[in-house]
Amino acid sequence: MKTPFVTAEQLRSIAERYPTPFHIYDEKGIRENARRLKRAFAWNPGFREYFAVKATPTPKILKLLHEEGCGLDCSSLTELMLAKGCGVRGEDVMFSSNDTPAEEFEMAARMGAIINLDDITHVDFLKNTLGYVPQKISCRFNPGGMFTVGKSHEDFQVMDNPGDAKYGMTRSQIGQAFCRLKELGAQEFGIHAFLASNTLSNEYYPTLARILFQLAVELKEETGCRITFINLSGGIGIPYRPEEPAGDIDLIGEGVRRAYEELLVPAGMGDVALCTELGRFMLGPYGHLVTTAVHEKHTYKDYVGVDACAVNLMRPAMYGAYHHITVMGKEQLPCDHKYDVVGSLCENNDKFAIDRMLPKVDLGDLLVIHDTGAHGFSMGYNYNGKLRSAELLLREDGSVELIRRAETPDDYFATVVW
């Protein structure tokens, strides 16, 4: 059973002021979770979370996380601009990109961001673009093969086969890249890898850590490079389904600590700082998509039509991903009606739920679609001329703040040349 972080009474009041659909985020939950993560890795004095901006590129959310000590992980020019606009710059920004245009490297360097190179060819591309390489730099590693630790969810298919992934360098390439970067003047080095998406196992991070810690020891010996940080990236997941167990961040942190003490400390690398770039874990459970039932249809199946659609949350349409749904005010009623919950796009995959057992849904009911705080609003689009929704923040004191207004037709047509 999943419980919304807002009550039916609160939502009815909010919806009177801000028409559905909208995404709403829980400030209290976000802050508490950021502090949990920090405590779990407090044993590593240099630990830093670099929140993955792509998950929730909303300035008020980014500022809130920065207040909690988080940096930002950016992957494009506009994400760098967003970080800068939030007052986050310098080594508070990690720039992890691929197939990167020169102008993006230039802006990252101007901001003083830590640049994370995806490919060996980017070493000289960066040198030719900037005229130098930064003194502190990172490279992304891809070990190849399959990686199955923690496989847990429908969209795991996105990143469970490093050998087929477009990201990162081979083992031999990362060694060559370190040597070339050192030759060009780099003095501090980092290692990064991202091998799996939305894992629920407490073993994923410790397993990845062992791979990267062993690699760090080998690269130090082979190249003489001074490795000062290791980025464990993202991949810690959330339980989208009520029956799924949540990972234990304290156990995860302890597992990484054991690997650190077994591999890095004996190699004289006990001062290496750890980084993470979590998105889903940081924000996923602390966002809801709120929508209203506006139509019902009874043909070969029973349908509930809502005023949100896949442009507000594309994960179910794109991945077949599960998102739990609560019919507000009917939380205690039996789930004895089977529905497809659908939006209004002219696409048959525009379904938030298929054959979902819910209480009887009446027109006007408010539905909460859970776990949309990451990769929810951010993956929105304008297909069928649909407009992106508003974003709201439920403050710790119970007040609600508009943090992004809903798009209007004027926004949609703003770039058109008639």
PDB file of C-alpha atoms in Angstrom, residues 103-287:
ATOM      1  CA  GLU A 103      30.331  24.863 -26.855  1.00  0.00           C
ATOM      2  CA  GLU A 104      29.208  22.649 -23.978  1.00  0.00           C
ATOM      3  CA  PHE A 105      32.778  21.828 -22.955  1.00  0.00           C
ATOM      4  CA  GLU A 106      33.564  25.549 -23.204  1.00  0.00           C
ATOM      5  CA  MET A 107      30.738  26.533 -20.876  1.00  0.00           C
ATOM      6  CA  ALA A 108      31.551  23.765 -18.403  1.00  0.00           C
ATOM      7  CA  ALA A 109      35.142  24.990 -18.294  1.00  0.00           C
ATOM      8  CA  ARG A 110      34.076  28.635 -17.852  1.00  0.00           C
ATOM      9  CA  MET A 111      31.925  27.605 -14.904  1.00  0.00           C
ATOM     10  CA  GLY A 112      34.771  25.639 -13.357  1.00  0.00           C
ATOM     11  CA  ALA A 113      32.726  22.438 -13.465  1.00  0.00           C
ATOM     12  CA  ILE A 114      34.381  19.039 -13.118  1.00  0.00           C
ATOM     13  CA  ILE A 115      34.330  17.549 -16.625  1.00  0.00           C
ATOM     14  CA  ASN A 116      33.676  13.819 -16.970  1.00  0.00           C
ATOM     15  CA  LEU A 117      34.884  12.549 -20.373  1.00  0.00           C
ATOM     16  CA  ASP A 118      32.860   9.822 -22.054  1.00  0.00           C
ATOM     17  CA  ASP A 119      35.328   8.717 -24.760  1.00  0.00           C
ATOM     18  CA  ILE A 120      39.060   8.573 -25.351  1.00  0.00           C
ATOM     19  CA  THR A 121      38.716  10.762 -28.448  1.00  0.00           C
ATOM     20  CA  HIS A 122      37.273  13.492 -26.242  1.00  0.00           C
ATOM     21  CA  VAL A 123      40.670  14.005 -24.589  1.00  0.00           C
ATOM     22  CA  ASP A 124      42.206  15.712 -27.596  1.00  0.00           C
ATOM     23  CA  PHE A 125      38.866  17.199 -28.633  1.00  0.00           C
ATOM     24  CA  LEU A 126      38.737  18.910 -25.244  1.00  0.00           C
ATOM     25  CA  LYS A 127      42.372  20.062 -25.556  1.00  0.00           C
ATOM     26  CA  ASN A 128      41.734  21.464 -29.017  1.00  0.00           C
ATOM     27  CA  THR A 129      38.506  23.140 -27.881  1.00  0.00           C
ATOM     28  CA  LEU A 130      39.867  24.796 -24.747  1.00  0.00           C
ATOM     29  CA  GLY A 131      43.549  25.034 -25.595  1.00  0.00           C
ATOM     30  CA  TYR A 132      44.258  23.091 -22.396  1.00  0.00           C
ATOM     31  CA  VAL A 133      42.835  20.346 -20.220  1.00  0.00           C
ATOM     32  CA  PRO A 134      41.589  21.158 -16.708  1.00  0.00           C
ATOM     33  CA  GLN A 135      43.830  20.179 -13.812  1.00  0.00           C
ATOM     34  CA  LYS A 136      40.984  18.123 -12.315  1.00  0.00           C
ATOM     35  CA  ILE A 137      39.153  15.773 -14.660  1.00  0.00           C
ATOM     36  CA  SER A 138      37.253  12.485 -14.766  1.00  0.00           C
ATOM     37  CA  CYS A 139      36.778   9.642 -17.244  1.00  0.00           C
ATOM     38  CA  ARG A 140      33.831   7.321 -17.649  1.00  0.00           C
ATOM     39  CA  PHE A 141      34.488   3.570 -17.609  1.00  0.00           C
ATOM     40  CA  ASN A 142      32.468   0.852 -19.348  1.00  0.00           C
ATOM     41  CA  PRO A 143      33.503  -2.678 -18.322  1.00  0.00           C
ATOM     42  CA  GLY A 144      31.499  -4.315 -21.112  1.00  0.00           C
ATOM     43  CA  GLY A 145      29.638  -7.585 -20.797  1.00  0.00           C
ATOM     44  CA  MET A 146      26.433  -7.997 -18.811  1.00  0.00           C
ATOM     45  CA  PHE A 147      25.632  -6.590 -15.388  1.00  0.00           C
ATOM     46  CA  THR A 148      22.757  -8.242 -13.559  1.00  0.00           C
ATOM     47  CA  VAL A 149      23.177  -7.342  -9.885  1.00  0.00           C
ATOM     48  CA  GLY A 150      19.945  -5.930  -8.536  1.00  0.00           C
ATOM     49  CA  LYS A 151      17.847  -6.403 -11.661  1.00  0.00           C
ATOM     50  CA  SER A 152      14.405  -5.428 -10.516  1.00  0.00           C
ATOM     51  CA  HIS A 153      12.188  -3.348 -12.721  1.00  0.00           C
ATOM     52  CA  GLU A 154      10.590  -2.987 -16.147  1.00  0.00           C
ATOM     53  CA  ASP A 155      12.875  -0.173 -17.281  1.00  0.00           C
ATOM     54  CA  PHE A 156      16.051  -1.923 -16.113  1.00  0.00           C
ATOM     55  CA  GLN A 157      16.452  -2.897 -19.779  1.00  0.00           C
ATOM     56  CA  VAL A 158      17.702   0.635 -20.417  1.00  0.00           C
ATOM     57  CA  MET A 159      21.077  -0.024 -18.803  1.00  0.00           C
ATOM     58  CA  ASP A 160      21.645  -3.671 -17.895  1.00  0.00           C
ATOM     59  CA  ASN A 161      24.036  -4.484 -20.734  1.00  0.00           C
ATOM     60  CA  PRO A 162      27.130  -2.276 -20.594  1.00  0.00           C
ATOM     61  CA  GLY A 163      28.541  -3.979 -23.689  1.00  0.00           C
ATOM     62  CA  ASP A 164      25.666  -2.542 -25.740  1.00  0.00           C
ATOM     63  CA  ALA A 165      25.663   0.864 -24.043  1.00  0.00           C
ATOM     64  CA  LYS A 166      27.012   3.883 -25.923  1.00  0.00           C
ATOM     65  CA  TYR A 167      28.680   5.263 -22.797  1.00  0.00           C
ATOM     66  CA  GLY A 168      32.208   5.094 -21.468  1.00  0.00           C
ATOM     67  CA  MET A 169      35.680   3.787 -22.289  1.00  0.00           C
ATOM     68  CA  THR A 170      37.076   0.271 -22.358  1.00  0.00           C
ATOM     69  CA  ARG A 171      39.654  -0.826 -19.808  1.00  0.00           C
ATOM     70  CA  SER A 172      42.578  -0.175 -22.148  1.00  0.00           C
ATOM     71  CA  GLN A 173      41.136   3.138 -23.331  1.00  0.00           C
ATOM     72  CA  ILE A 174      40.733   4.608 -19.853  1.00  0.00           C
ATOM     73  CA  GLY A 175      44.366   3.807 -19.089  1.00  0.00           C
ATOM     74  CA  GLN A 176      45.465   5.517 -22.304  1.00  0.00           C
ATOM     75  CA  ALA A 177      43.183   8.470 -21.567  1.00  0.00           C
ATOM     76  CA  PHE A 178      44.710   8.958 -18.111  1.00  0.00           C
ATOM     77  CA  CYS A 179      48.221   8.905 -19.567  1.00  0.00           C
ATOM     78  CA  ARG A 180      47.317  11.411 -22.282  1.00  0.00           C
ATOM     79  CA  LEU A 181      45.532  13.722 -19.843  1.00  0.00           C
ATOM     80  CA  LYS A 182      48.522  13.604 -17.511  1.00  0.00           C
ATOM     81  CA  GLU A 183      50.782  14.448 -20.424  1.00  0.00           C
ATOM     82  CA  LEU A 184      48.552  17.450 -21.209  1.00  0.00           C
ATOM     83  CA  GLY A 185      48.741  18.770 -17.656  1.00  0.00           C
ATOM     84  CA  ALA A 186      45.927  17.137 -15.665  1.00  0.00           C
ATOM     85  CA  GLN A 187      46.882  16.620 -12.016  1.00  0.00           C
ATOM     86  CA  GLU A 188      43.763  15.162 -10.326  1.00  0.00           C
ATOM     87  CA  PHE A 189      41.767  12.290 -11.758  1.00  0.00           C
ATOM     88  CA  GLY A 190      38.355  10.771 -11.187  1.00  0.00           C
ATOM     89  CA  ILE A 191      36.634   7.586 -12.362  1.00  0.00           C
ATOM     90  CA  HIS A 192      32.936   7.234 -13.160  1.00  0.00           C
ATOM     91  CA  ALA A 193      30.670   4.395 -14.291  1.00  0.00           C
ATOM     92  CA  PHE A 194      26.933   3.805 -14.574  1.00  0.00           C
ATOM     93  CA  LEU A 195      25.977   0.183 -15.092  1.00  0.00           C
ATOM     94  CA  ALA A 196      22.328  -0.299 -14.143  1.00  0.00           C
ATOM     95  CA  SER A 197      19.078   1.602 -13.778  1.00  0.00           C
ATOM     96  CA  ASN A 198      16.658   1.427 -10.856  1.00  0.00           C
ATOM     97  CA  THR A 199      18.189  -1.387  -8.854  1.00  0.00           C
ATOM     98  CA  LEU A 200      16.528  -2.356  -5.583  1.00  0.00           C
ATOM     99  CA  SER A 201      19.286  -4.636  -4.342  1.00  0.00           C
ATOM    100  CA  ASN A 202      21.502  -3.382  -1.523  1.00  0.00           C
ATOM    101  CA  GLU A 203      24.387  -5.070  -3.364  1.00  0.00           C
ATOM    102  CA  TYR A 204      24.431  -2.951  -6.531  1.00  0.00           C
ATOM    103  CA  TYR A 205      26.479  -0.034  -5.217  1.00  0.00           C
ATOM    104  CA  PRO A 206      28.952  -2.200  -3.251  1.00  0.00           C
ATOM    105  CA  THR A 207      29.468  -4.401  -6.336  1.00  0.00           C
ATOM    106  CA  LEU A 208      30.000  -1.391  -8.595  1.00  0.00           C
ATOM    107  CA  ALA A 209      32.273   0.170  -5.969  1.00  0.00           C
ATOM    108  CA  ARG A 210      34.513  -2.909  -5.953  1.00  0.00           C
ATOM    109  CA  ILE A 211      34.849  -2.723  -9.733  1.00  0.00           C
ATOM    110  CA  LEU A 212      35.795   0.949  -9.639  1.00  0.00           C
ATOM    111  CA  PHE A 213      38.011   0.698  -6.553  1.00  0.00           C
ATOM    112  CA  GLN A 214      40.014  -2.139  -8.116  1.00  0.00           C
ATOM    113  CA  LEU A 215      40.273  -0.153 -11.339  1.00  0.00           C
ATOM    114  CA  ALA A 216      41.516   2.871  -9.406  1.00  0.00           C
ATOM    115  CA  VAL A 217      44.250   0.832  -7.714  1.00  0.00           C
ATOM    116  CA  GLU A 218      45.360  -0.571 -11.079  1.00  0.00           C
ATOM    117  CA  LEU A 219      45.342   2.819 -12.820  1.00  0.00           C
ATOM    118  CA  LYS A 220      47.353   4.407 -10.039  1.00  0.00           C
ATOM    119  CA  GLU A 221      50.001   1.698 -10.409  1.00  0.00           C
ATOM    120  CA  GLU A 222      50.001   1.741 -14.212  1.00  0.00           C
ATOM    121  CA  THR A 223      49.882   5.474 -14.872  1.00  0.00           C
ATOM    122  CA  GLY A 224      51.095   7.156 -11.713  1.00  0.00           C
ATOM    123  CA  CYS A 225      48.028   9.407 -11.860  1.00  0.00           C
ATOM    124  CA  ARG A 226      46.681  10.851  -8.628  1.00  0.00           C
ATOM    125  CA  ILE A 227      43.096   9.641  -8.318  1.00  0.00           C
ATOM    126  CA  THR A 228      41.234  11.886  -5.893  1.00  0.00           C
ATOM    127  CA  PHE A 229      37.579  10.952  -6.466  1.00  0.00           C
ATOM    128  CA  ILE A 230      35.396   8.100  -7.672  1.00  0.00           C
ATOM    129  CA  ASN A 231      31.845   8.690  -8.890  1.00  0.00           C
ATOM    130  CA  LEU A 232      29.491   5.774  -8.244  1.00  0.00           C
ATOM    131  CA  SER A 233      26.893   7.501 -10.443  1.00  0.00           C
ATOM    132  CA  GLY A 234      23.200   6.625 -10.080  1.00  0.00           C
ATOM    133  CA  GLY A 235      21.222   3.412 -10.312  1.00  0.00           C
ATOM    134  CA  ILE A 236      19.863   3.085  -6.772  1.00  0.00           C
ATOM    135  CA  GLY A 237      16.184   2.601  -7.403  1.00  0.00           C
ATOM    136  CA  ILE A 238      12.831   3.028  -5.733  1.00  0.00           C
ATOM    137  CA  PRO A 239       9.999   0.512  -5.276  1.00  0.00           C
ATOM    138  CA  TYR A 240       7.356   1.580  -7.781  1.00  0.00           C
ATOM    139  CA  ARG A 241       5.143  -1.361  -6.833  1.00  0.00           C
ATOM    140  CA  PRO A 242       3.724  -1.544  -3.290  1.00  0.00           C
ATOM    141  CA  GLU A 243       4.962  -5.097  -2.824  1.00  0.00           C
ATOM    142  CA  GLU A 244       8.562  -4.281  -3.766  1.00  0.00           C
ATOM    143  CA  PRO A 245      11.029  -3.811  -0.898  1.00  0.00           C
ATOM    144  CA  ALA A 246      12.887  -0.521  -0.754  1.00  0.00           C
ATOM    145  CA  GLY A 247      16.659  -0.560  -0.654  1.00  0.00           C
ATOM    146  CA  ASP A 248      18.336   0.325   2.643  1.00  0.00           C
ATOM    147  CA  ILE A 249      20.670   3.269   2.074  1.00  0.00           C
ATOM    148  CA  ASP A 250      22.450   2.633   5.381  1.00  0.00           C
ATOM    149  CA  LEU A 251      23.261  -0.951   4.365  1.00  0.00           C
ATOM    150  CA  ILE A 252      24.313   0.270   0.926  1.00  0.00           C
ATOM    151  CA  GLY A 253      26.646   2.846   2.451  1.00  0.00           C
ATOM    152  CA  GLU A 254      28.093   0.220   4.803  1.00  0.00           C
ATOM    153  CA  GLY A 255      28.689  -2.169   1.893  1.00  0.00           C
ATOM    154  CA  VAL A 256      30.591   0.510   0.000  1.00  0.00           C
ATOM    155  CA  ARG A 257      32.613   1.315   3.150  1.00  0.00           C
ATOM    156  CA  ARG A 258      33.733  -2.317   3.457  1.00  0.00           C
ATOM    157  CA  ALA A 259      34.854  -2.366  -0.183  1.00  0.00           C
ATOM    158  CA  TYR A 260      36.674   0.937   0.330  1.00  0.00           C
ATOM    159  CA  GLU A 261      38.568  -0.369   3.348  1.00  0.00           C
ATOM    160  CA  GLU A 262      39.417  -3.670   1.668  1.00  0.00           C
ATOM    161  CA  LEU A 263      40.647  -2.229  -1.636  1.00  0.00           C
ATOM    162  CA  LEU A 264      41.535   1.459  -1.469  1.00  0.00           C
ATOM    163  CA  VAL A 265      42.922   1.854   2.044  1.00  0.00           C
ATOM    164  CA  PRO A 266      45.605  -0.872   1.686  1.00  0.00           C
ATOM    165  CA  ALA A 267      46.674   0.734  -1.596  1.00  0.00           C
ATOM    166  CA  GLY A 268      47.333   4.035   0.160  1.00  0.00           C
ATOM    167  CA  MET A 269      44.197   5.583  -1.335  1.00  0.00           C
ATOM    168  CA  GLY A 270      42.236   6.162   1.868  1.00  0.00           C
ATOM    169  CA  ASP A 271      41.774   9.844   1.012  1.00  0.00           C
ATOM    170  CA  VAL A 272      39.748   9.253  -2.173  1.00  0.00           C
ATOM    171  CA  ALA A 273      36.430  11.122  -2.097  1.00  0.00           C
ATOM    172  CA  LEU A 274      33.251   9.397  -3.260  1.00  0.00           C
ATOM    173  CA  CYS A 275      30.523  10.973  -5.368  1.00  0.00           C
ATOM    174  CA  THR A 276      27.034   9.876  -6.343  1.00  0.00           C
ATOM    175  CA  GLU A 277      24.722  11.285  -8.985  1.00  0.00           C
ATOM    176  CA  LEU A 278      21.348  10.019  -7.917  1.00  0.00           C
ATOM    177  CA  GLY A 279      18.116  11.259  -9.431  1.00  0.00           C
ATOM    178  CA  ARG A 280      15.337   8.740  -8.940  1.00  0.00           C
ATOM    179  CA  PHE A 281      16.407   7.831  -5.413  1.00  0.00           C
ATOM    180  CA  MET A 282      16.595  11.485  -4.411  1.00  0.00           C
ATOM    181  CA  LEU A 283      13.282  12.666  -5.869  1.00  0.00           C
ATOM    182  CA  GLY A 284      11.154   9.825  -7.246  1.00  0.00           C
ATOM    183  CA  PRO A 285       8.902   9.060  -4.243  1.00  0.00           C
ATOM    184  CA  TYR A 286       8.515  12.732  -3.377  1.00  0.00           C
ATOM    185  CA  GLY A 287       6.535  13.693  -6.450  1.00  0.00           C
TER     186      GLY A 287
END
